[in-house]
Amino acid sequence: MSAEQTRIEANRRQLVSAANSTSRWNRFVYALRIAVREPTTIIGILAALLFLYLIIVPIVSMLSDAVLVQFGEERRAGGPAGTFTSYYLARAFTSPVASDLFWTPLLNTLSVALGSIVLSVLIGGSLAWLLSRTDMFARRWFATALIVPYMLPAWTFALAWTTLFKNRTTGGQLGWFEAMGLTPPDWLAYGQFPITIILSLHYAPFVILLFGNALRRFDSQLEDSARILGAKPSTVAMKIVLPLMLPSLLSAIILIFAKCLGEFGVAYVLGLPVKFDVLATSLYRNISSRHVGVAAVLAGSIMLIGIISLMVDAKLVKEARRFVTIGGKGSMNRKAQLGIFRMPASAFAALVFALSVGLPILTLALSTVMKAPAQFTPENFTLDYWIGTDLHTVALQTGILLSPDLWNAAWNSLSIVGVASVTSGILGLLVGYVVVRTPIRPLGVFLRQVTFLPYLVPGIAFATAYLSLFAVPRGPIPALYGTVFILMLALIAEQMPYASRAGISAMMQLGKDPEEAAQVAGAGWFRRLITIVLPIQKGSLATGILLPFISGMKGLSLFVILAVPSTDVLTTFSLRLVDYHYTQAANAVVLIVAAIAYFGTVLGQKLTKTNLAEGLGG
């Protein structure tokens, strides 16, 4: 080829490349113009900006507090306020007080989590096998009853424990055993042992749900084939069943670990009397003493551990989905015949239910109608702590139902959680609509990921992030700390993972045909949303509202950081009564919260026609 021909070919290629670039640019501009005309794009952009401010900005603000000199600590941090410093990192990790601030609470958190995981797997795994693979008595009833501990606040059981085993270490009213002449030792009354036991019983339903669901899908023909080939029962269990069950079991283990990281109420009630700190209570103490920088370091550490653990869980869930192909057409799930062990197996399930639900609820209920603990005589029973007047107490002189503080807290709970739940439910449906319908895929991906982020952050760390952002004025936004607005905003953001997933799942099942038909008939986007999308998706909208409502009513970690006495909700009000040693009143409020959480869950299952016992998130 001559030099002239080479030059002409090069020019031709340049022209073709320029034409292709122009064509791609024109296609991009055209697609952008079409996308901008779509209401989903405008809504998606506004939603992205909203969640960027409600989720990303608070977390960034909190993390920045860990490396910026805080006001009032210029001398200790060695610089003017707002400048970079490593003082808080060094104080939390390497200073002489680092052991008390971080390392000992971290060790306590890990030891409690490890103990809870071991006991939860032993209890929950045994019950999951009995419920899924045997002919034990009352399987259907136990399948629902044994999930009840997860429906109730964890610190419900902590208050029942301290009502029974409390000793004079902390003062106040006697515990039941001490009133009967038996003084429980400190290791039994407070600290690691009771915290581990309570969290084990509270989170055992995770194992029952996840492990049991996998067992129900397991094809028993695989076991039969191995036995025909001469495999021993132990070999079948270790070589066939356990490897196939491992993804779901590990997923339950990691979820329990992540939940233990942010658990505050149980450790507060049973740990602080003997100075047994976990990361959540250490964070709470630093916030209470206004050590904002160190609190930010602790919150960031909790958040990082939680994110890592739940990312591992997400990986395991993907692997667990492959397991579904084991069952299917022609698969068998034959129930094992327990024979003479059928009654003992049912008795074991009944014992677990009694210890995890029956005994705690009965203890709390009896304590609210007894003047003196553990005296079961007729004259000792009274309704004064519910409806009495002129009680001989300093701060609470009427029964709890006649106390204005209770009704203020109840109103705050219903209004704050109600508004936040309805808002998050609507936003979740809109997020689902945008994720499924938007022509701009990066926008949908961003909304899907950003609304899931709060699930990766333990509640007490997320509350610290909101305190960091809204404790002082930021531009046109005034300081919101001490108002109901910070609680509503934090709760909306925290509950978006549940609401958005409900909305996305619902919209993925709704085709475009009904909307397109209405559009051809001349209906605008808003009219299509009101008359077509919402009526069809009312069940999913109810789910997106009910789940955040139930979770918010029994939640404590978020409110304990952000609520003040004037914005007390039921959970923080009961915790203040615990601090005042008003045992009967505190237990009465906890029973009210537990009843709301339980019956709210049951109502949610009825309205949405789901059954929690059939699978986590079912």
PDB file of C-alpha atoms in Angstrom, residues 102-285:
ATOM      1  CA  PHE A 102     -12.472   0.159  73.695  1.00  0.00           C
ATOM      2  CA  TRP A 103     -10.470  -3.023  74.198  1.00  0.00           C
ATOM      3  CA  THR A 104     -12.248  -4.411  77.269  1.00  0.00           C
ATOM      4  CA  PRO A 105     -15.730  -3.547  75.880  1.00  0.00           C
ATOM      5  CA  LEU A 106     -14.678  -5.111  72.554  1.00  0.00           C
ATOM      6  CA  LEU A 107     -13.533  -8.280  74.319  1.00  0.00           C
ATOM      7  CA  ASN A 108     -16.775  -8.361  76.340  1.00  0.00           C
ATOM      8  CA  THR A 109     -18.825  -7.840  73.172  1.00  0.00           C
ATOM      9  CA  LEU A 110     -17.019 -10.649  71.357  1.00  0.00           C
ATOM     10  CA  SER A 111     -17.278 -13.023  74.315  1.00  0.00           C
ATOM     11  CA  VAL A 112     -21.015 -12.336  74.722  1.00  0.00           C
ATOM     12  CA  ALA A 113     -21.545 -12.715  70.972  1.00  0.00           C
ATOM     13  CA  LEU A 114     -19.570 -15.978  70.857  1.00  0.00           C
ATOM     14  CA  GLY A 115     -21.446 -17.431  73.822  1.00  0.00           C
ATOM     15  CA  SER A 116     -24.789 -16.322  72.380  1.00  0.00           C
ATOM     16  CA  ILE A 117     -23.952 -17.867  69.008  1.00  0.00           C
ATOM     17  CA  VAL A 118     -22.959 -21.223  70.524  1.00  0.00           C
ATOM     18  CA  LEU A 119     -26.074 -21.465  72.713  1.00  0.00           C
ATOM     19  CA  SER A 120     -28.382 -20.136  69.975  1.00  0.00           C
ATOM     20  CA  VAL A 121     -27.086 -22.720  67.499  1.00  0.00           C
ATOM     21  CA  LEU A 122     -27.406 -25.553  70.024  1.00  0.00           C
ATOM     22  CA  ILE A 123     -30.939 -24.566  71.070  1.00  0.00           C
ATOM     23  CA  GLY A 124     -32.202 -23.242  67.746  1.00  0.00           C
ATOM     24  CA  GLY A 125     -30.566 -25.959  65.664  1.00  0.00           C
ATOM     25  CA  SER A 126     -32.095 -28.732  67.805  1.00  0.00           C
ATOM     26  CA  LEU A 127     -35.527 -27.112  67.657  1.00  0.00           C
ATOM     27  CA  ALA A 128     -35.224 -26.471  63.913  1.00  0.00           C
ATOM     28  CA  TRP A 129     -34.551 -30.164  63.298  1.00  0.00           C
ATOM     29  CA  LEU A 130     -37.409 -31.234  65.587  1.00  0.00           C
ATOM     30  CA  LEU A 131     -39.846 -28.858  63.897  1.00  0.00           C
ATOM     31  CA  SER A 132     -38.764 -29.558  60.331  1.00  0.00           C
ATOM     32  CA  ARG A 133     -37.787 -33.203  60.207  1.00  0.00           C
ATOM     33  CA  THR A 134     -39.610 -35.099  62.986  1.00  0.00           C
ATOM     34  CA  ASP A 135     -43.114 -36.057  64.084  1.00  0.00           C
ATOM     35  CA  MET A 136     -42.934 -34.369  67.503  1.00  0.00           C
ATOM     36  CA  PHE A 137     -46.251 -33.370  69.114  1.00  0.00           C
ATOM     37  CA  ALA A 138     -47.730 -29.905  68.352  1.00  0.00           C
ATOM     38  CA  ARG A 139     -45.157 -29.069  65.670  1.00  0.00           C
ATOM     39  CA  ARG A 140     -47.363 -26.458  64.016  1.00  0.00           C
ATOM     40  CA  TRP A 141     -48.056 -24.659  67.317  1.00  0.00           C
ATOM     41  CA  PHE A 142     -44.399 -24.706  68.373  1.00  0.00           C
ATOM     42  CA  ALA A 143     -43.343 -23.464  64.917  1.00  0.00           C
ATOM     43  CA  THR A 144     -45.039 -20.153  65.726  1.00  0.00           C
ATOM     44  CA  ALA A 145     -44.673 -20.107  69.522  1.00  0.00           C
ATOM     45  CA  LEU A 146     -40.888 -20.491  69.446  1.00  0.00           C
ATOM     46  CA  ILE A 147     -40.571 -17.400  67.220  1.00  0.00           C
ATOM     47  CA  VAL A 148     -42.275 -15.185  69.833  1.00  0.00           C
ATOM     48  CA  PRO A 149     -39.003 -14.261  71.645  1.00  0.00           C
ATOM     49  CA  TYR A 150     -37.857 -12.456  68.513  1.00  0.00           C
ATOM     50  CA  MET A 151     -41.117 -10.498  68.349  1.00  0.00           C
ATOM     51  CA  LEU A 152     -40.516  -9.057  71.836  1.00  0.00           C
ATOM     52  CA  PRO A 153     -37.893  -6.495  72.902  1.00  0.00           C
ATOM     53  CA  ALA A 154     -34.740  -8.225  74.187  1.00  0.00           C
ATOM     54  CA  TRP A 155     -34.589  -6.066  77.299  1.00  0.00           C
ATOM     55  CA  THR A 156     -38.035  -7.394  78.307  1.00  0.00           C
ATOM     56  CA  PHE A 157     -36.240 -10.557  79.358  1.00  0.00           C
ATOM     57  CA  ALA A 158     -33.432  -8.562  80.988  1.00  0.00           C
ATOM     58  CA  LEU A 159     -35.930  -6.862  83.316  1.00  0.00           C
ATOM     59  CA  ALA A 160     -37.535 -10.214  84.116  1.00  0.00           C
ATOM     60  CA  TRP A 161     -34.082 -11.623  84.936  1.00  0.00           C
ATOM     61  CA  THR A 162     -33.203  -8.749  87.244  1.00  0.00           C
ATOM     62  CA  THR A 163     -36.623  -9.032  88.914  1.00  0.00           C
ATOM     63  CA  LEU A 164     -35.800 -12.649  89.778  1.00  0.00           C
ATOM     64  CA  PHE A 165     -32.058 -12.621  90.450  1.00  0.00           C
ATOM     65  CA  LYS A 166     -31.279  -9.071  91.539  1.00  0.00           C
ATOM     66  CA  ASN A 167     -29.184  -8.750  94.731  1.00  0.00           C
ATOM     67  CA  ARG A 168     -28.301  -5.820  96.972  1.00  0.00           C
ATOM     68  CA  THR A 169     -25.266  -4.849  94.858  1.00  0.00           C
ATOM     69  CA  THR A 170     -27.276  -2.117  93.159  1.00  0.00           C
ATOM     70  CA  GLY A 171     -29.740  -1.257  95.932  1.00  0.00           C
ATOM     71  CA  GLY A 172     -33.415  -0.720  95.319  1.00  0.00           C
ATOM     72  CA  GLN A 173     -36.079  -3.380  95.718  1.00  0.00           C
ATOM     73  CA  LEU A 174     -35.103  -6.951  96.539  1.00  0.00           C
ATOM     74  CA  GLY A 175     -35.040  -9.600  93.847  1.00  0.00           C
ATOM     75  CA  TRP A 176     -37.413 -12.537  94.251  1.00  0.00           C
ATOM     76  CA  PHE A 177     -34.758 -15.080  95.203  1.00  0.00           C
ATOM     77  CA  GLU A 178     -33.157 -12.740  97.722  1.00  0.00           C
ATOM     78  CA  ALA A 179     -36.577 -12.008  99.206  1.00  0.00           C
ATOM     79  CA  MET A 180     -36.974 -15.765  99.713  1.00  0.00           C
ATOM     80  CA  GLY A 181     -33.625 -15.936 101.543  1.00  0.00           C
ATOM     81  CA  LEU A 182     -31.448 -17.034  98.610  1.00  0.00           C
ATOM     82  CA  THR A 183     -28.898 -14.385  97.605  1.00  0.00           C
ATOM     83  CA  PRO A 184     -27.768 -14.944  93.993  1.00  0.00           C
ATOM     84  CA  PRO A 185     -24.057 -14.332  93.373  1.00  0.00           C
ATOM     85  CA  ASP A 186     -23.065 -11.370  91.225  1.00  0.00           C
ATOM     86  CA  TRP A 187     -22.036 -13.586  88.279  1.00  0.00           C
ATOM     87  CA  LEU A 188     -25.575 -14.970  88.159  1.00  0.00           C
ATOM     88  CA  ALA A 189     -27.377 -11.662  88.777  1.00  0.00           C
ATOM     89  CA  TYR A 190     -25.348  -9.417  86.473  1.00  0.00           C
ATOM     90  CA  GLY A 191     -22.726  -9.384  83.773  1.00  0.00           C
ATOM     91  CA  GLN A 192     -21.709 -11.769  81.036  1.00  0.00           C
ATOM     92  CA  PHE A 193     -23.622 -14.897  82.057  1.00  0.00           C
ATOM     93  CA  PRO A 194     -27.175 -13.474  82.147  1.00  0.00           C
ATOM     94  CA  ILE A 195     -26.547 -11.267  79.106  1.00  0.00           C
ATOM     95  CA  THR A 196     -25.376 -14.301  77.119  1.00  0.00           C
ATOM     96  CA  ILE A 197     -28.312 -16.452  78.232  1.00  0.00           C
ATOM     97  CA  ILE A 198     -30.892 -13.777  77.365  1.00  0.00           C
ATOM     98  CA  LEU A 199     -29.415 -12.962  73.959  1.00  0.00           C
ATOM     99  CA  SER A 200     -29.185 -16.689  73.184  1.00  0.00           C
ATOM    100  CA  LEU A 201     -32.884 -17.196  73.837  1.00  0.00           C
ATOM    101  CA  HIS A 202     -33.785 -13.975  72.028  1.00  0.00           C
ATOM    102  CA  TYR A 203     -31.820 -14.801  68.855  1.00  0.00           C
ATOM    103  CA  ALA A 204     -32.399 -18.568  68.755  1.00  0.00           C
ATOM    104  CA  PRO A 205     -35.386 -17.864  66.421  1.00  0.00           C
ATOM    105  CA  PHE A 206     -32.840 -16.753  63.793  1.00  0.00           C
ATOM    106  CA  VAL A 207     -31.466 -20.286  63.751  1.00  0.00           C
ATOM    107  CA  ILE A 208     -34.942 -21.837  63.852  1.00  0.00           C
ATOM    108  CA  LEU A 209     -36.050 -19.723  60.894  1.00  0.00           C
ATOM    109  CA  LEU A 210     -32.980 -19.896  58.657  1.00  0.00           C
ATOM    110  CA  PHE A 211     -31.728 -23.381  59.511  1.00  0.00           C
ATOM    111  CA  GLY A 212     -35.248 -24.813  59.719  1.00  0.00           C
ATOM    112  CA  ASN A 213     -36.204 -23.338  56.358  1.00  0.00           C
ATOM    113  CA  ALA A 214     -33.166 -25.017  54.777  1.00  0.00           C
ATOM    114  CA  LEU A 215     -33.973 -28.325  56.472  1.00  0.00           C
ATOM    115  CA  ARG A 216     -37.522 -28.241  55.101  1.00  0.00           C
ATOM    116  CA  ARG A 217     -36.136 -27.973  51.574  1.00  0.00           C
ATOM    117  CA  PHE A 218     -33.603 -30.747  52.073  1.00  0.00           C
ATOM    118  CA  ASP A 219     -34.279 -33.908  50.043  1.00  0.00           C
ATOM    119  CA  SER A 220     -34.338 -36.870  52.443  1.00  0.00           C
ATOM    120  CA  GLN A 221     -33.606 -39.214  49.499  1.00  0.00           C
ATOM    121  CA  LEU A 222     -29.968 -38.094  49.754  1.00  0.00           C
ATOM    122  CA  GLU A 223     -29.814 -39.498  53.276  1.00  0.00           C
ATOM    123  CA  ASP A 224     -31.563 -42.706  52.183  1.00  0.00           C
ATOM    124  CA  SER A 225     -29.081 -43.213  49.353  1.00  0.00           C
ATOM    125  CA  ALA A 226     -26.129 -42.811  51.712  1.00  0.00           C
ATOM    126  CA  ARG A 227     -27.589 -45.280  54.199  1.00  0.00           C
ATOM    127  CA  ILE A 228     -28.241 -47.832  51.442  1.00  0.00           C
ATOM    128  CA  LEU A 229     -24.555 -47.556  50.541  1.00  0.00           C
ATOM    129  CA  GLY A 230     -23.661 -48.374  54.142  1.00  0.00           C
ATOM    130  CA  ALA A 231     -22.946 -44.909  55.585  1.00  0.00           C
ATOM    131  CA  LYS A 232     -23.259 -44.570  59.337  1.00  0.00           C
ATOM    132  CA  PRO A 233     -25.656 -41.922  60.765  1.00  0.00           C
ATOM    133  CA  SER A 234     -22.690 -39.813  61.914  1.00  0.00           C
ATOM    134  CA  THR A 235     -21.200 -40.000  58.413  1.00  0.00           C
ATOM    135  CA  VAL A 236     -24.506 -38.968  56.836  1.00  0.00           C
ATOM    136  CA  ALA A 237     -24.754 -36.013  59.212  1.00  0.00           C
ATOM    137  CA  MET A 238     -21.160 -34.817  58.751  1.00  0.00           C
ATOM    138  CA  LYS A 239     -20.671 -35.574  55.054  1.00  0.00           C
ATOM    139  CA  ILE A 240     -24.100 -34.830  53.562  1.00  0.00           C
ATOM    140  CA  VAL A 241     -26.457 -32.878  55.818  1.00  0.00           C
ATOM    141  CA  LEU A 242     -24.034 -30.453  57.486  1.00  0.00           C
ATOM    142  CA  PRO A 243     -22.202 -29.305  54.306  1.00  0.00           C
ATOM    143  CA  LEU A 244     -25.527 -28.559  52.610  1.00  0.00           C
ATOM    144  CA  MET A 245     -26.861 -26.803  55.709  1.00  0.00           C
ATOM    145  CA  LEU A 246     -23.668 -24.816  56.302  1.00  0.00           C
ATOM    146  CA  PRO A 247     -24.588 -21.663  54.272  1.00  0.00           C
ATOM    147  CA  SER A 248     -27.878 -21.132  56.127  1.00  0.00           C
ATOM    148  CA  LEU A 249     -26.282 -21.953  59.487  1.00  0.00           C
ATOM    149  CA  LEU A 250     -23.383 -19.548  58.907  1.00  0.00           C
ATOM    150  CA  SER A 251     -25.843 -16.885  57.778  1.00  0.00           C
ATOM    151  CA  ALA A 252     -27.744 -17.239  61.066  1.00  0.00           C
ATOM    152  CA  ILE A 253     -24.473 -17.096  63.013  1.00  0.00           C
ATOM    153  CA  ILE A 254     -23.348 -13.883  61.320  1.00  0.00           C
ATOM    154  CA  LEU A 255     -26.760 -12.238  61.754  1.00  0.00           C
ATOM    155  CA  ILE A 256     -26.666 -13.052  65.490  1.00  0.00           C
ATOM    156  CA  PHE A 257     -23.146 -11.627  65.717  1.00  0.00           C
ATOM    157  CA  ALA A 258     -24.188  -8.413  63.951  1.00  0.00           C
ATOM    158  CA  LYS A 259     -27.233  -8.039  66.217  1.00  0.00           C
ATOM    159  CA  CYS A 260     -25.119  -8.555  69.352  1.00  0.00           C
ATOM    160  CA  LEU A 261     -22.803  -5.717  68.269  1.00  0.00           C
ATOM    161  CA  GLY A 262     -25.498  -3.071  68.583  1.00  0.00           C
ATOM    162  CA  GLU A 263     -27.508  -4.601  71.447  1.00  0.00           C
ATOM    163  CA  PHE A 264     -27.815  -1.964  74.159  1.00  0.00           C
ATOM    164  CA  GLY A 265     -30.794  -2.580  76.458  1.00  0.00           C
ATOM    165  CA  VAL A 266     -29.781  -5.983  77.858  1.00  0.00           C
ATOM    166  CA  ALA A 267     -26.187  -4.893  78.517  1.00  0.00           C
ATOM    167  CA  TYR A 268     -27.406  -1.642  80.083  1.00  0.00           C
ATOM    168  CA  VAL A 269     -29.776  -3.350  82.525  1.00  0.00           C
ATOM    169  CA  LEU A 270     -27.538  -6.276  83.458  1.00  0.00           C
ATOM    170  CA  GLY A 271     -24.033  -5.031  82.722  1.00  0.00           C
ATOM    171  CA  LEU A 272     -23.668  -1.526  84.116  1.00  0.00           C
ATOM    172  CA  PRO A 273     -24.409  -2.466  87.775  1.00  0.00           C
ATOM    173  CA  VAL A 274     -21.140  -4.452  87.817  1.00  0.00           C
ATOM    174  CA  LYS A 275     -19.317  -2.241  85.283  1.00  0.00           C
ATOM    175  CA  PHE A 276     -19.510  -4.902  82.557  1.00  0.00           C
ATOM    176  CA  ASP A 277     -19.216  -2.713  79.469  1.00  0.00           C
ATOM    177  CA  VAL A 278     -19.813  -3.753  75.885  1.00  0.00           C
ATOM    178  CA  LEU A 279     -19.161  -1.501  72.895  1.00  0.00           C
ATOM    179  CA  ALA A 280     -22.743  -0.184  72.860  1.00  0.00           C
ATOM    180  CA  THR A 281     -22.737   0.830  76.548  1.00  0.00           C
ATOM    181  CA  SER A 282     -19.225   2.287  76.289  1.00  0.00           C
ATOM    182  CA  LEU A 283     -20.434   4.395  73.362  1.00  0.00           C
ATOM    183  CA  TYR A 284     -23.470   5.489  75.388  1.00  0.00           C
ATOM    184  CA  ARG A 285     -21.311   6.525  78.364  1.00  0.00           C
TER     185      ARG A 285
END
